[in-house]
């Protein structure tokens, strides 16, 4: 019996089954390099073939629709052809360009966008396979009760994997925000990812236990361990069934409605959140639109995305956060200079108030989408009343422009502020008198209150949302909101932590905006407390 563990939490649940180790051998060893011209032609053919393979799948799948956009992005073909011009074979050029572009995505300090590196990798792997004899289904032969073990699973594998057959999966690479994990969580398939060395420890046919809740894999378990996990599996399934039932309930406490919203980073996320029973979207991270493209998205493109998200909400609230970049989240076309202290630098609302034309394009797009549902707008990283006032004045200007053009929007669109800095906490009463709602961003608030970088493992003991200072700050914000009679939610990670629910409810928090996968869990917890 061997025990393997990782700190990454991919998809909760317990699975007991047989290992199916995926073989992704390609014919790359027999690839013969031709002239530069021939290599260009081979690459062009492989690219066209890849496009042809993806296109029919894109109509029914968001993953493949995104792949189609990437395949058509000149950034991809330019990177490969430049390497072929440097005298690489098409296969080497594809591998090198893949490494470069994947590294570029992974360097983005945004979990969601960094996870899109997997899509880029996936597409390059397809092109490479097409250069060396075609794409094969690596899951051929998977049987009922198998647990997939692989170095990494790609987004396009989702279309090939039969989730009704497999019990779970384990990968050596990958992050908790990869498509594969998102799908696994939505389908409640237990998974462990980022388990280095797993391929050396497991062979096909081995008996496996996957404990996705603890990030643990047991290889060849003894009878006592198997029994223990079978009981845990049953208990987990019973809890899950209860949580699922909770997801559709409306929660009240002393006659007041308690909402469980979800955080979303794309229109697809909004759809998933609604399917999971969310009461609305408490944080729509708009930066994905800016970071996924080589130039600023147009007002029309933004409008289409926001309007689609609003329609997917079907009348429930959609809180769109205006562009929150800076810090480590750079957008190359905005010309960010290197900063000594990026988290204390040119970020979020500070960027928007300087790049006003760009900001107004976004505000107009949000206003236009407000004709399609209960759209609300929220400003990040506010530290002074003047910032909020300027942003609101710009919003009014945009309304005027839309009026002049006869374009519909919600004149009474609600305006909110993210409370994620100590400054905002300290002037919460002043801000509350000038906006319609707050949303507490604990991810940043904890780092600024505790002076501890949210991404630095060395100070992770200080980065503690349960520290007295942070809890006091949260309490002060909710109190200020209550006094002013405005709504107050929380969209930082703390809202998704069921161990904090009772404490937060005790502080009178009535809107929890959580990870999509945590909607059922938090509603279940709230139901338990309020009933
Ligand atoms: C936060 O800071 O809590 C938050 C939700 O924003 P982000 O994690 O996108 O910075
Ligand atoms: Mg933040």
PDB file of N, CA, C and O in Angstrom, residues 407-441:
ATOM      1  N   UNK A 407     -30.367  54.897 -26.858  1.00  0.00           N
ATOM      2  CA  UNK A 407     -30.086  53.485 -26.535  1.00  0.00           C
ATOM      3  C   UNK A 407     -30.620  53.156 -25.144  1.00  0.00           C
ATOM      4  O   UNK A 407     -30.438  53.929 -24.193  1.00  0.00           O
ATOM      5  N   UNK A 408     -31.263  51.977 -25.039  1.00  0.00           N
ATOM      6  CA  UNK A 408     -31.910  51.604 -23.776  1.00  0.00           C
ATOM      7  C   UNK A 408     -30.903  51.153 -22.719  1.00  0.00           C
ATOM      8  O   UNK A 408     -29.878  50.542 -23.043  1.00  0.00           O
ATOM      9  N   UNK A 409     -31.200  51.470 -21.470  1.00  0.00           N
ATOM     10  CA  UNK A 409     -30.411  50.978 -20.331  1.00  0.00           C
ATOM     11  C   UNK A 409     -31.235  51.219 -19.070  1.00  0.00           C
ATOM     12  O   UNK A 409     -32.255  51.907 -19.114  1.00  0.00           O
ATOM     13  N   UNK A 410     -30.784  50.650 -17.966  1.00  0.00           N
ATOM     14  CA  UNK A 410     -31.487  50.851 -16.704  1.00  0.00           C
ATOM     15  C   UNK A 410     -30.960  52.117 -16.027  1.00  0.00           C
ATOM     16  O   UNK A 410     -29.845  52.136 -15.515  1.00  0.00           O
ATOM     17  N   UNK A 411     -31.776  53.136 -16.051  1.00  0.00           N
ATOM     18  CA  UNK A 411     -31.380  54.439 -15.482  1.00  0.00           C
ATOM     19  C   UNK A 411     -31.009  54.312 -14.006  1.00  0.00           C
ATOM     20  O   UNK A 411     -30.183  55.047 -13.494  1.00  0.00           O
ATOM     21  N   UNK A 412     -31.655  53.366 -13.302  1.00  0.00           N
ATOM     22  CA  UNK A 412     -31.416  53.237 -11.852  1.00  0.00           C
ATOM     23  C   UNK A 412     -30.431  52.111 -11.533  1.00  0.00           C
ATOM     24  O   UNK A 412     -30.526  51.479 -10.486  1.00  0.00           O
ATOM     25  N   UNK A 413     -29.542  51.848 -12.431  1.00  0.00           N
ATOM     26  CA  UNK A 413     -28.563  50.774 -12.213  1.00  0.00           C
ATOM     27  C   UNK A 413     -27.878  50.978 -10.854  1.00  0.00           C
ATOM     28  O   UNK A 413     -27.502  52.101 -10.490  1.00  0.00           O
ATOM     29  N   UNK A 414     -27.768  49.881 -10.085  1.00  0.00           N
ATOM     30  CA  UNK A 414     -27.154  50.006  -8.757  1.00  0.00           C
ATOM     31  C   UNK A 414     -25.637  50.078  -8.881  1.00  0.00           C
ATOM     32  O   UNK A 414     -25.044  49.369  -9.706  1.00  0.00           O
ATOM     33  N   UNK A 415     -25.050  50.924  -8.053  1.00  0.00           N
ATOM     34  CA  UNK A 415     -23.596  51.128  -8.089  1.00  0.00           C
ATOM     35  C   UNK A 415     -23.007  50.674  -6.757  1.00  0.00           C
ATOM     36  O   UNK A 415     -23.452  51.101  -5.689  1.00  0.00           O
ATOM     37  N   UNK A 416     -22.000  49.809  -6.840  1.00  0.00           N
ATOM     38  CA  UNK A 416     -21.400  49.287  -5.604  1.00  0.00           C
ATOM     39  C   UNK A 416     -19.897  49.474  -5.543  1.00  0.00           C
ATOM     40  O   UNK A 416     -19.251  49.829  -6.539  1.00  0.00           O
ATOM     41  N   UNK A 417     -19.365  49.231  -4.360  1.00  0.00           N
ATOM     42  CA  UNK A 417     -17.930  49.394  -4.133  1.00  0.00           C
ATOM     43  C   UNK A 417     -17.392  48.111  -3.515  1.00  0.00           C
ATOM     44  O   UNK A 417     -18.011  47.561  -2.598  1.00  0.00           O
ATOM     45  N   UNK A 418     -16.254  47.662  -4.015  1.00  0.00           N
ATOM     46  CA  UNK A 418     -15.595  46.518  -3.360  1.00  0.00           C
ATOM     47  C   UNK A 418     -14.819  47.051  -2.175  1.00  0.00           C
ATOM     48  O   UNK A 418     -14.057  48.011  -2.304  1.00  0.00           O
ATOM     49  N   UNK A 419     -15.017  46.417  -1.034  1.00  0.00           N
ATOM     50  CA  UNK A 419     -14.263  46.837   0.152  1.00  0.00           C
ATOM     51  C   UNK A 419     -13.125  45.836   0.300  1.00  0.00           C
ATOM     52  O   UNK A 419     -13.316  44.703   0.750  1.00  0.00           O
ATOM     53  N   UNK A 420     -11.952  46.264  -0.156  1.00  0.00           N
ATOM     54  CA  UNK A 420     -10.820  45.331  -0.130  1.00  0.00           C
ATOM     55  C   UNK A 420      -9.521  46.010   0.312  1.00  0.00           C
ATOM     56  O   UNK A 420      -8.440  45.468   0.145  1.00  0.00           O
ATOM     57  N   UNK A 421      -9.650  47.220   0.855  1.00  0.00           N
ATOM     58  CA  UNK A 421      -8.471  47.904   1.397  1.00  0.00           C
ATOM     59  C   UNK A 421      -8.830  48.427   2.789  1.00  0.00           C
ATOM     60  O   UNK A 421      -9.995  48.726   3.053  1.00  0.00           O
ATOM     61  N   UNK A 422      -7.824  48.553   3.657  1.00  0.00           N
ATOM     62  CA  UNK A 422      -8.101  49.124   4.989  1.00  0.00           C
ATOM     63  C   UNK A 422      -8.683  50.526   4.867  1.00  0.00           C
ATOM     64  O   UNK A 422      -9.542  50.917   5.649  1.00  0.00           O
ATOM     65  N   UNK A 423      -8.248  51.304   3.848  1.00  0.00           N
ATOM     66  CA  UNK A 423      -8.775  52.662   3.682  1.00  0.00           C
ATOM     67  C   UNK A 423     -10.289  52.618   3.469  1.00  0.00           C
ATOM     68  O   UNK A 423     -11.035  53.406   4.058  1.00  0.00           O
ATOM     69  N   UNK A 424     -10.726  51.694   2.642  1.00  0.00           N
ATOM     70  CA  UNK A 424     -12.172  51.606   2.374  1.00  0.00           C
ATOM     71  C   UNK A 424     -12.927  51.207   3.639  1.00  0.00           C
ATOM     72  O   UNK A 424     -14.044  51.675   3.875  1.00  0.00           O
ATOM     73  N   UNK A 425     -12.313  50.345   4.458  1.00  0.00           N
ATOM     74  CA  UNK A 425     -12.966  49.944   5.714  1.00  0.00           C
ATOM     75  C   UNK A 425     -13.133  51.177   6.606  1.00  0.00           C
ATOM     76  O   UNK A 425     -14.197  51.422   7.168  1.00  0.00           O
ATOM     77  N   UNK A 426     -12.049  51.950   6.692  1.00  0.00           N
ATOM     78  CA  UNK A 426     -12.058  53.092   7.617  1.00  0.00           C
ATOM     79  C   UNK A 426     -13.020  54.201   7.181  1.00  0.00           C
ATOM     80  O   UNK A 426     -13.485  54.967   8.016  1.00  0.00           O
ATOM     81  N   UNK A 427     -13.305  54.289   5.877  1.00  0.00           N
ATOM     82  CA  UNK A 427     -14.281  55.313   5.442  1.00  0.00           C
ATOM     83  C   UNK A 427     -15.572  54.638   4.932  1.00  0.00           C
ATOM     84  O   UNK A 427     -16.308  55.199   4.125  1.00  0.00           O
ATOM     85  N   UNK A 428     -15.830  53.424   5.443  1.00  0.00           N
ATOM     86  CA  UNK A 428     -16.999  52.674   4.966  1.00  0.00           C
ATOM     87  C   UNK A 428     -18.287  53.481   5.141  1.00  0.00           C
ATOM     88  O   UNK A 428     -19.181  53.429   4.286  1.00  0.00           O
ATOM     89  N   UNK A 429     -18.390  54.245   6.240  1.00  0.00           N
ATOM     90  CA  UNK A 429     -19.626  55.017   6.447  1.00  0.00           C
ATOM     91  C   UNK A 429     -19.790  56.070   5.352  1.00  0.00           C
ATOM     92  O   UNK A 429     -20.886  56.290   4.836  1.00  0.00           O
ATOM     93  N   UNK A 430     -18.669  56.690   4.956  1.00  0.00           N
ATOM     94  CA  UNK A 430     -18.729  57.746   3.922  1.00  0.00           C
ATOM     95  C   UNK A 430     -19.067  57.112   2.564  1.00  0.00           C
ATOM     96  O   UNK A 430     -19.909  57.611   1.819  1.00  0.00           O
ATOM     97  N   UNK A 431     -18.411  55.993   2.272  1.00  0.00           N
ATOM     98  CA  UNK A 431     -18.679  55.317   0.992  1.00  0.00           C
ATOM     99  C   UNK A 431     -20.132  54.840   0.952  1.00  0.00           C
ATOM    100  O   UNK A 431     -20.812  54.955  -0.073  1.00  0.00           O
ATOM    101  N   UNK A 432     -20.588  54.303   2.083  1.00  0.00           N
ATOM    102  CA  UNK A 432     -21.950  53.747   2.136  1.00  0.00           C
ATOM    103  C   UNK A 432     -22.994  54.823   1.825  1.00  0.00           C
ATOM    104  O   UNK A 432     -24.039  54.526   1.240  1.00  0.00           O
ATOM    105  N   UNK A 433     -22.687  56.053   2.207  1.00  0.00           N
ATOM    106  CA  UNK A 433     -23.652  57.138   1.953  1.00  0.00           C
ATOM    107  C   UNK A 433     -23.678  57.513   0.476  1.00  0.00           C
ATOM    108  O   UNK A 433     -24.522  58.292   0.040  1.00  0.00           O
ATOM    109  N   UNK A 434     -22.734  56.952  -0.284  1.00  0.00           N
ATOM    110  CA  UNK A 434     -22.614  57.357  -1.690  1.00  0.00           C
ATOM    111  C   UNK A 434     -22.707  56.208  -2.684  1.00  0.00           C
ATOM    112  O   UNK A 434     -22.297  56.338  -3.831  1.00  0.00           O
ATOM    113  N   UNK A 435     -23.154  55.047  -2.207  1.00  0.00           N
ATOM    114  CA  UNK A 435     -23.329  53.941  -3.163  1.00  0.00           C
ATOM    115  C   UNK A 435     -24.494  53.067  -2.727  1.00  0.00           C
ATOM    116  O   UNK A 435     -25.078  53.287  -1.664  1.00  0.00           O
ATOM    117  N   UNK A 436     -24.812  52.067  -3.557  1.00  0.00           N
ATOM    118  CA  UNK A 436     -25.989  51.233  -3.277  1.00  0.00           C
ATOM    119  C   UNK A 436     -25.645  49.924  -2.588  1.00  0.00           C
ATOM    120  O   UNK A 436     -26.514  49.269  -2.030  1.00  0.00           O
ATOM    121  N   UNK A 437     -24.396  49.493  -2.722  1.00  0.00           N
ATOM    122  CA  UNK A 437     -24.036  48.224  -2.068  1.00  0.00           C
ATOM    123  C   UNK A 437     -22.522  48.106  -1.915  1.00  0.00           C
ATOM    124  O   UNK A 437     -21.760  48.786  -2.612  1.00  0.00           O
ATOM    125  N   UNK A 438     -22.149  47.230  -0.993  1.00  0.00           N
ATOM    126  CA  UNK A 438     -20.743  46.865  -0.784  1.00  0.00           C
ATOM    127  C   UNK A 438     -20.558  45.392  -1.114  1.00  0.00           C
ATOM    128  O   UNK A 438     -21.491  44.592  -0.956  1.00  0.00           O
ATOM    129  N   UNK A 439     -19.344  45.040  -1.514  1.00  0.00           N
ATOM    130  CA  UNK A 439     -18.981  43.625  -1.540  1.00  0.00           C
ATOM    131  C   UNK A 439     -17.580  43.521  -0.955  1.00  0.00           C
ATOM    132  O   UNK A 439     -16.659  44.212  -1.402  1.00  0.00           O
ATOM    133  N   UNK A 440     -17.437  42.716   0.082  1.00  0.00           N
ATOM    134  CA  UNK A 440     -16.153  42.638   0.778  1.00  0.00           C
ATOM    135  C   UNK A 440     -15.248  41.645   0.043  1.00  0.00           C
ATOM    136  O   UNK A 440     -15.589  40.468  -0.092  1.00  0.00           O
ATOM    137  N   UNK A 441     -14.128  42.143  -0.441  1.00  0.00           N
ATOM    138  CA  UNK A 441     -13.162  41.292  -1.160  1.00  0.00           C
ATOM    139  C   UNK A 441     -12.080  40.847  -0.187  1.00  0.00           C
ATOM    140  O   UNK A 441     -11.054  41.502  -0.039  1.00  0.00           O
TER     141      UNK A 441
END
